[in-house]
Coordinates of C-alpha atoms and ligand atoms in Angstrom, one line a residue:
X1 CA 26.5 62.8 -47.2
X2 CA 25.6 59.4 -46.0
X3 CA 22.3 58.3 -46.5
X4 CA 20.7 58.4 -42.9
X5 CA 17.7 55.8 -43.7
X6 CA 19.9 52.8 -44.2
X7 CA 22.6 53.7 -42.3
X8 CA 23.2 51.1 -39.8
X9 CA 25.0 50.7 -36.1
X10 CA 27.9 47.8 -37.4
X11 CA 30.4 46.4 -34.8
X12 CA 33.6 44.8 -36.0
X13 CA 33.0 41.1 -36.2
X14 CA 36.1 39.9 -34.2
X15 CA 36.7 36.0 -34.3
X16 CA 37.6 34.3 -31.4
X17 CA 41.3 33.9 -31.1
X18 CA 41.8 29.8 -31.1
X19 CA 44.6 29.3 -28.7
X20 CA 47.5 31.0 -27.5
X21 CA 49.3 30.8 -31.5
X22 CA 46.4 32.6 -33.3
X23 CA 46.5 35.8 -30.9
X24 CA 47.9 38.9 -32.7
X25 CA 51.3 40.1 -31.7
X26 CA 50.6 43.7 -32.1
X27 CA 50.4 45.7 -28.9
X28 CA 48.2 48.8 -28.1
X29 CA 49.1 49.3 -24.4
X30 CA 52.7 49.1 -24.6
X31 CA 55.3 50.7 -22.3
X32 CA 55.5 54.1 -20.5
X33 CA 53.0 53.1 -17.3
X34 CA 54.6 52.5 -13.7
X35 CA 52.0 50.5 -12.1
X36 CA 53.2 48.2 -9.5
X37 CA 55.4 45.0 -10.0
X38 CA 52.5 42.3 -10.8
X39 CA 49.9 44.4 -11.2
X40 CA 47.4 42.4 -13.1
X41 CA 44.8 45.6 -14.2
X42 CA 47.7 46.7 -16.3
X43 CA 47.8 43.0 -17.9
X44 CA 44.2 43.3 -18.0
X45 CA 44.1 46.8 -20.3
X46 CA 46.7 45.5 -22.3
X47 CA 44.8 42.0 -23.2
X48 CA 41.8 44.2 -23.4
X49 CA 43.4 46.5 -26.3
X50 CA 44.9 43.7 -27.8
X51 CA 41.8 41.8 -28.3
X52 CA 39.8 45.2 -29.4
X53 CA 42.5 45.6 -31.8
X54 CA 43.5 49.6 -33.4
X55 CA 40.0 51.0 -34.5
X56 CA 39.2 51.4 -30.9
X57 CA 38.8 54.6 -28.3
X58 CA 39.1 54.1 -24.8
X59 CA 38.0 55.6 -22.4
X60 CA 39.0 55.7 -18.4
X61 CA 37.9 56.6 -14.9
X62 CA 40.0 57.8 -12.7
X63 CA 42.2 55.7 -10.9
X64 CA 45.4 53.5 -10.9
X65 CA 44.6 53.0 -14.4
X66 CA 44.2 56.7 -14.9
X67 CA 46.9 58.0 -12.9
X68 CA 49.4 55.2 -13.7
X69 CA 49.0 55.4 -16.7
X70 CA 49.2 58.4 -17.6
X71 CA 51.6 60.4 -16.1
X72 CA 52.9 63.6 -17.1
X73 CA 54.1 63.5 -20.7
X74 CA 54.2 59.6 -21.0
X75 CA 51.1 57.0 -22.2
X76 CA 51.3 53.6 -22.8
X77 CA 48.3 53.9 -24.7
X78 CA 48.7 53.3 -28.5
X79 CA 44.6 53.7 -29.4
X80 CA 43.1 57.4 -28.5
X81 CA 42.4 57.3 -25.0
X82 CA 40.7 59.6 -22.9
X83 CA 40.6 60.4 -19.2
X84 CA 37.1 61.0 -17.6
X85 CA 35.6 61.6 -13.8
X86 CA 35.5 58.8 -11.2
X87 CA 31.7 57.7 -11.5
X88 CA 31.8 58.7 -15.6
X89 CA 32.7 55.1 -17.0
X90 CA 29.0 55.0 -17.9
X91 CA 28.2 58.4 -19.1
X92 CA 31.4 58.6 -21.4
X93 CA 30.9 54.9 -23.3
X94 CA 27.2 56.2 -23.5
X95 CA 28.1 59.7 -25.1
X96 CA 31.2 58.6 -27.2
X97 CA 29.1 55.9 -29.0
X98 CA 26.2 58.4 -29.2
X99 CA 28.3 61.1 -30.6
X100 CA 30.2 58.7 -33.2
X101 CA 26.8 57.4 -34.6
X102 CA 25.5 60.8 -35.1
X103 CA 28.8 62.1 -36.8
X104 CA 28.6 59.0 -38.6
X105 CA 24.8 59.4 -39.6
X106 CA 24.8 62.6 -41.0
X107 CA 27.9 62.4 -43.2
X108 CA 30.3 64.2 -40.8
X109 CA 33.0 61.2 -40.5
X110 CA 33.6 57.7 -42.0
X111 CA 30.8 55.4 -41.3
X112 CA 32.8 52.5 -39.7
X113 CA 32.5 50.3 -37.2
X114 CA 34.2 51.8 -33.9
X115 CA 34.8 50.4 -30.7
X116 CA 34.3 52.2 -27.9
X117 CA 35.4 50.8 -24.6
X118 CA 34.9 52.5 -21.0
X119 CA 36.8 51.4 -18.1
X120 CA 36.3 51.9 -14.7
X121 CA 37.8 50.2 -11.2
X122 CA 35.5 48.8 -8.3
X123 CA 35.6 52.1 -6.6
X124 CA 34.7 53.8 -9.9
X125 CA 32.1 51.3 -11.0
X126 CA 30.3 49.3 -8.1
X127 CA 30.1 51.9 -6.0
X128 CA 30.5 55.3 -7.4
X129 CA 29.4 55.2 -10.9
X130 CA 27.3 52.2 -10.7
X131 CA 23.8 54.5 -11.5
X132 CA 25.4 55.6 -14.8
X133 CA 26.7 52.1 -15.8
X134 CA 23.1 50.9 -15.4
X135 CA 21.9 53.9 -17.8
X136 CA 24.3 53.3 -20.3
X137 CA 23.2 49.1 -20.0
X138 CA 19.4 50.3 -21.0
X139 CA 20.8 52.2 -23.7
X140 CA 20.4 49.3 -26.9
X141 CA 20.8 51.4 -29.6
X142 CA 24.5 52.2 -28.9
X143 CA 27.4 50.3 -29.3
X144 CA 29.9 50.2 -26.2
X145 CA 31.8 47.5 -23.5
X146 CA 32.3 48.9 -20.1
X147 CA 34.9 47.0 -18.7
X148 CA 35.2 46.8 -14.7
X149 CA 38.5 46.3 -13.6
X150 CA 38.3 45.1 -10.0
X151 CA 41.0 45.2 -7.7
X152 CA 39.2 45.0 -4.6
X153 CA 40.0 48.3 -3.6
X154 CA 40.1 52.4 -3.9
X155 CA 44.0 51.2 -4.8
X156 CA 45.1 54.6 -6.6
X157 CA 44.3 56.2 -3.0
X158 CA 46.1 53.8 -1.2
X159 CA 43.7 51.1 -0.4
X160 CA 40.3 52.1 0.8
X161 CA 37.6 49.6 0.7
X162 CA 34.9 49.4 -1.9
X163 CA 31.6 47.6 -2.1
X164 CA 33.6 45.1 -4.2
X165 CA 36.0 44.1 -0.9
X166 CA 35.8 41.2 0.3
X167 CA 34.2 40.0 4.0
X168 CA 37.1 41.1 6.2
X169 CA 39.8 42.1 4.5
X170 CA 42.5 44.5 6.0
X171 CA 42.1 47.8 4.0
X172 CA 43.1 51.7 5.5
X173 CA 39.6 51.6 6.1
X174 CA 39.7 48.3 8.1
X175 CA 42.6 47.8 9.9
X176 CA 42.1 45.0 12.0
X177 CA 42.8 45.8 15.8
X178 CA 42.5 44.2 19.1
X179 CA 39.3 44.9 20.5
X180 CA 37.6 44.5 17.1
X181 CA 39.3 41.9 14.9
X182 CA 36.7 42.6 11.5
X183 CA 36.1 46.2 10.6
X184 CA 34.6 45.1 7.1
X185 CA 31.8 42.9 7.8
X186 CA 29.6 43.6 4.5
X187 CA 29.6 40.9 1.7
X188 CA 30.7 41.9 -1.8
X189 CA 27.8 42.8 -4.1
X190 CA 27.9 40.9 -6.9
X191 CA 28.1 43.1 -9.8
X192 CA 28.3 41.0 -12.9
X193 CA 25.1 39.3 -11.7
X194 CA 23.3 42.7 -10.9
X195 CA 24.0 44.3 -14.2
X196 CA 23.0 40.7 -16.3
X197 CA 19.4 40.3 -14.1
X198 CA 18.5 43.8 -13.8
X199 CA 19.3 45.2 -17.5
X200 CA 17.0 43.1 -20.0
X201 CA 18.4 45.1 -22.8
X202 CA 21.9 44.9 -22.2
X203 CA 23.6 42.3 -24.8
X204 CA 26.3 40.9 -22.9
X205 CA 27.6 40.6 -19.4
X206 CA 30.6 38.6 -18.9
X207 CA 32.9 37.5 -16.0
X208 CA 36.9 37.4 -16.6
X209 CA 40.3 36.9 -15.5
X210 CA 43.0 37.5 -16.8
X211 CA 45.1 34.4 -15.6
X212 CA 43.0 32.9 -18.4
X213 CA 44.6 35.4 -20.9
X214 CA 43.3 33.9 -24.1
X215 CA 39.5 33.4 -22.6
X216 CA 39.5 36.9 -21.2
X217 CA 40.5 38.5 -25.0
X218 CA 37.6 36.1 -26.5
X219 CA 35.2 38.0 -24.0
X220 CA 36.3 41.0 -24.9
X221 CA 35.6 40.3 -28.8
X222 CA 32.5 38.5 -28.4
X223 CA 31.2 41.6 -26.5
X224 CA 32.7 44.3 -29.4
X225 CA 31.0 41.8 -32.0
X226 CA 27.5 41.7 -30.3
X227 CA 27.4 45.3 -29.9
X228 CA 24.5 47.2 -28.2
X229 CA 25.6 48.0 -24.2
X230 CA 27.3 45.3 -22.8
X231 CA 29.6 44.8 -19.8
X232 CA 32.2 42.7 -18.7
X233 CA 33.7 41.8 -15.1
X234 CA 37.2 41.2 -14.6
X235 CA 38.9 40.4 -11.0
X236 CA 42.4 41.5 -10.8
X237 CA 45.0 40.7 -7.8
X238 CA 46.9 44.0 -6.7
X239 CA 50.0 42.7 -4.9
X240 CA 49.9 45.9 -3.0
X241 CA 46.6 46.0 -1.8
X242 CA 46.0 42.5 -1.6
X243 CA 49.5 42.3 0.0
X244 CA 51.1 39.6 -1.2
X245 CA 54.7 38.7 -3.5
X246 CA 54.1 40.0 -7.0
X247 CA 55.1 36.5 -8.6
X248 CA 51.6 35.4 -6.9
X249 CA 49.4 37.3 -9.1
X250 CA 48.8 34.5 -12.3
X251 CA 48.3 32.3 -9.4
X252 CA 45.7 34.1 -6.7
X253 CA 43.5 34.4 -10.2
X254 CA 43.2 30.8 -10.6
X255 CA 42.5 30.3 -7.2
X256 CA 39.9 32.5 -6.7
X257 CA 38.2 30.7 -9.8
X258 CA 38.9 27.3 -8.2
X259 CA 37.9 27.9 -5.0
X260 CA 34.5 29.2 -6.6
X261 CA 34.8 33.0 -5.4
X262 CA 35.2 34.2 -8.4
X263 CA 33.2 32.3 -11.1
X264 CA 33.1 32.6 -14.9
X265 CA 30.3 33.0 -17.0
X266 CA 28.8 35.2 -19.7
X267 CA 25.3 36.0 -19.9
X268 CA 24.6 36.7 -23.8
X269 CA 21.3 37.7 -25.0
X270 CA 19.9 36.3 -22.0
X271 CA 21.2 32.9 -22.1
X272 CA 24.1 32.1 -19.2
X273 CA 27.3 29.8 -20.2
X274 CA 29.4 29.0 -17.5
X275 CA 32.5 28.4 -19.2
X276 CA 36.5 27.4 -18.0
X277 CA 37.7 25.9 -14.9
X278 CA 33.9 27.0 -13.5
X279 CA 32.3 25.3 -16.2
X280 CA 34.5 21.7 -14.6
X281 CA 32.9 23.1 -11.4
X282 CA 29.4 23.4 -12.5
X283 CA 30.2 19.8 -14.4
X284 CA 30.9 18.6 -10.5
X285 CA 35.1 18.3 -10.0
X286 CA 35.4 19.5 -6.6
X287 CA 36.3 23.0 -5.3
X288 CA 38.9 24.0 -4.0
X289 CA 39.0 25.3 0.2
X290 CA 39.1 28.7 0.3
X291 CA 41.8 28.7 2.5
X292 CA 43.9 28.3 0.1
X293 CA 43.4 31.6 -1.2
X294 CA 42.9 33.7 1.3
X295 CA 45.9 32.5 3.2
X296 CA 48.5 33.4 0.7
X297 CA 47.1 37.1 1.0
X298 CA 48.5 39.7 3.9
X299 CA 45.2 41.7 3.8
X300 CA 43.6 38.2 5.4
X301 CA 46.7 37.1 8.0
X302 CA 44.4 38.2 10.8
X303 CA 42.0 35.9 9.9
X304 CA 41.3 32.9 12.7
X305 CA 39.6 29.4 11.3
X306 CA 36.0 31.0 12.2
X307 CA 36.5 33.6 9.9
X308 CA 37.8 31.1 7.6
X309 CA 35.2 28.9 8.0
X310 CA 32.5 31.9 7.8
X311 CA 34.3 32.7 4.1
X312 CA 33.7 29.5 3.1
X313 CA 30.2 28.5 4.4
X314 CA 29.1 31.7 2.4
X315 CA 31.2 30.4 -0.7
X316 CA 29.3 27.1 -0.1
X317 CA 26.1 28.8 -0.1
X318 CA 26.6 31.0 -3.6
X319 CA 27.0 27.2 -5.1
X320 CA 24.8 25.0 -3.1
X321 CA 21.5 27.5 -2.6
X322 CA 21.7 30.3 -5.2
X323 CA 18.9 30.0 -7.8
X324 CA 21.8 30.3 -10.4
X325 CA 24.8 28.8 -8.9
X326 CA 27.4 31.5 -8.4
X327 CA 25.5 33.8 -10.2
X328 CA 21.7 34.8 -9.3
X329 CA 21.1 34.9 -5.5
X330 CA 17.5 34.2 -5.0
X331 CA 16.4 30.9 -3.7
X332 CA 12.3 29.5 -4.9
X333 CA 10.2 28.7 -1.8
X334 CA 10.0 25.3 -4.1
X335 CA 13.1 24.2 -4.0
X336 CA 13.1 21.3 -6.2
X337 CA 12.2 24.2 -9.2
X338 CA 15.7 26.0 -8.2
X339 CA 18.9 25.6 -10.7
X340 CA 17.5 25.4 -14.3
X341 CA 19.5 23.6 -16.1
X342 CA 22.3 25.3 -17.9
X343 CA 25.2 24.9 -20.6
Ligands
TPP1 C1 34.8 62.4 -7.3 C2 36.1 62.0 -6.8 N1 36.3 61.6 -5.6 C3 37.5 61.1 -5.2 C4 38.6 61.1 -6.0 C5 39.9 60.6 -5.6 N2 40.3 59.3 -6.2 C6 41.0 59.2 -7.3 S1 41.4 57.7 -7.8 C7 40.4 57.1 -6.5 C8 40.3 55.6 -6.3 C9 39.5 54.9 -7.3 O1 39.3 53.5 -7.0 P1 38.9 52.5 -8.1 O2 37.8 53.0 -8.9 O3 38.6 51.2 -7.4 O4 40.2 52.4 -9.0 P2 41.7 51.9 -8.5 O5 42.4 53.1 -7.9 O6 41.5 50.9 -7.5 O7 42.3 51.4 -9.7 C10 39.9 58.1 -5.7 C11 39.0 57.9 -4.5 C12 38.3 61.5 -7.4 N3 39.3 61.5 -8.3 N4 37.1 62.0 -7.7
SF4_2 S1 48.1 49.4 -6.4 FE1 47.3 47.5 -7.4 S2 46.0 48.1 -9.1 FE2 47.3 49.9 -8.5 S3 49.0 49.9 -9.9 FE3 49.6 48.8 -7.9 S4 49.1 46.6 -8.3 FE4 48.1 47.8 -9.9
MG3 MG1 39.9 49.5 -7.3

């Protein structure tokens, strides 16, 4: 029986892979999926596996990750795995990691340091599931990563859009037409930023993409290390929903970061690094148009230079006017307080 009053809630201290060479070859997501040509979710769950290492259980909302994944008979998945409900991510990190310290505490299994990481997609997370996430984020006593992996999109469904869409975009919900060019006129919520202000207890919130493979595994471990509830971000191009060719996807990652869209930072114990090509941005090399991005993307070709120019006056505006560049909305009535200064 272990003794309960010292018993303690360790996480696997996971280095920091430095460099490409130093990264472990073994594979935990391997074959036996059939997502799309491209797809970079399914790069994104097998970095995130790979950087978690074996003593790991995942756990996964429903959609192309679920159903892709996992079909009849086959798994990619080399780590236990389990499927659970569309808005669950939160709930089933919160009750594995519960139910694991309990067995733990009172004798019933090895005490030893588990991971337990819950994934979820935009549809999943942002929108559906987003009141259990936050739960799970006030939770400090209990060791798990949600991971959001976003493709922009209800994609398993065949491309509905999400609260994590972006302005415009031509989804089956938005098909752009001739009397109304925009169907989608919200702005994407920005999620990392919610769960890092609004969640004092959560440890870790970090942004990632997997174009930057060896970064993204590094946030992955420093999250696992920290332990307590943390949560991590990760934008993924979808050649299908995002429409474009599938030998596009390492490259629409590093231009949304370079255009400033998408920017990369992790908020640890309350202190924000920007880090990466957002960190040179932050640092003042210039970024690039947005144009750039969005034109090389189907799911934009209806897109005239005022909607353009709309995208990137509100890209200029996250950067130039945001209390927290790229990250915290608000702006001071003084504005020479605004922008404290970070690393
Ligand atoms: C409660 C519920 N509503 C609807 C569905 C149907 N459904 C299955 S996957 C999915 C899309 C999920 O989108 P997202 O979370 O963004 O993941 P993606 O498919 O994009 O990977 C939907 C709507 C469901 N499984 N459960
Ligand atoms: S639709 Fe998008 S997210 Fe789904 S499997 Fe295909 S590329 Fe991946
Ligand atoms: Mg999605």
């Amino acid at each position: 029986m272990a003794d309960t009053t010292t018993f303690t809630n360790a996480t696997q201290i996971l280095e920091p892979f430095r460099g490409v060479k130093k990264v472990t070859i073994e594979e935990y997501f391997t074959s036996g999926h059939r997502t799309c040509q491209g797809c970079e979710s399914a790069l994104v769950m097998k970095l995130m596996v790979k950087a978690s290492g074996p003593r790991t259980i995942v756990l996964g909302s429903t959609g192309c990750m679920y159903v892709a994944n996992t079909t009849y008979y086959t798994t990619p998945w080399v780590v236990p795995w389990m499927h659970t409900q569309l808005g669950s991510s939160g709930s089933a990190a919160l009750g594995t990691a519960a139910g694991l310290k309990s067995l733990m505490r009172k004798g019933k299994m090895k005490a030893e340091p588990i991971n337990v990481i819950a994934f979820c997609g935009d549809g999943g997370g942002a929108d559906m599931g987003i009141g259990a996430i936050s739960a799970t984020l006030t939770h400090k006593e209990y060791n798990s990563l949600i991971l959001l992996y976003d493709n922009e999109s209800y994609a398993n469904t065949d491309i509905q859009l999400s609260g994590l869409t972006p302005y415009g975009a031509n989804t089956t919900f938005s098909p752009p037409g001739s009397v109304k060019r925009l169907i989608h006129t919200r702005w994407k919520k920005n999620m990392a930023g919610m769960m890092a202000a609004g969640h004092p207890e959560c440890r870790y919130v970090g942004t990632v993409c997997a174009s930057y493979a060896v970064e993204m595994m590094n946030k992955v471990r420093r999250a696992l290390t920290i332990g307590g509830p943390t949560f991590i971000h990760s934008l993924d191009p979808c050649p299908k929903g995002w429409d474009y060719d599938p030998m596009l996807s390492h490259e629409l990652g590093e231009l949304a970061v370079e255009t400033g869209i998408f920017p990369l930072y992790e908020v640890e114990e309350g202190v924000l690094r920007y880090y990466g090509k957002t960190k040179a941005l932050v640092d003042g090399r210039a970024r690039r148009p947005v144009r750039e991005y969005l034109l090389k993307q189907g799911r934009f070709a209806h897109f005239t230079e005022e909607d353009l120019a709309y995208v990137q006056a509100k890209v200029d505006e996250m950067w130039d006017r945001w209390e927290v560049p790229g990250v915290v909305p608000f702006r001071r009535v003084d504005a020479s307080k605004a922008a404290p200064k970070v690393t």
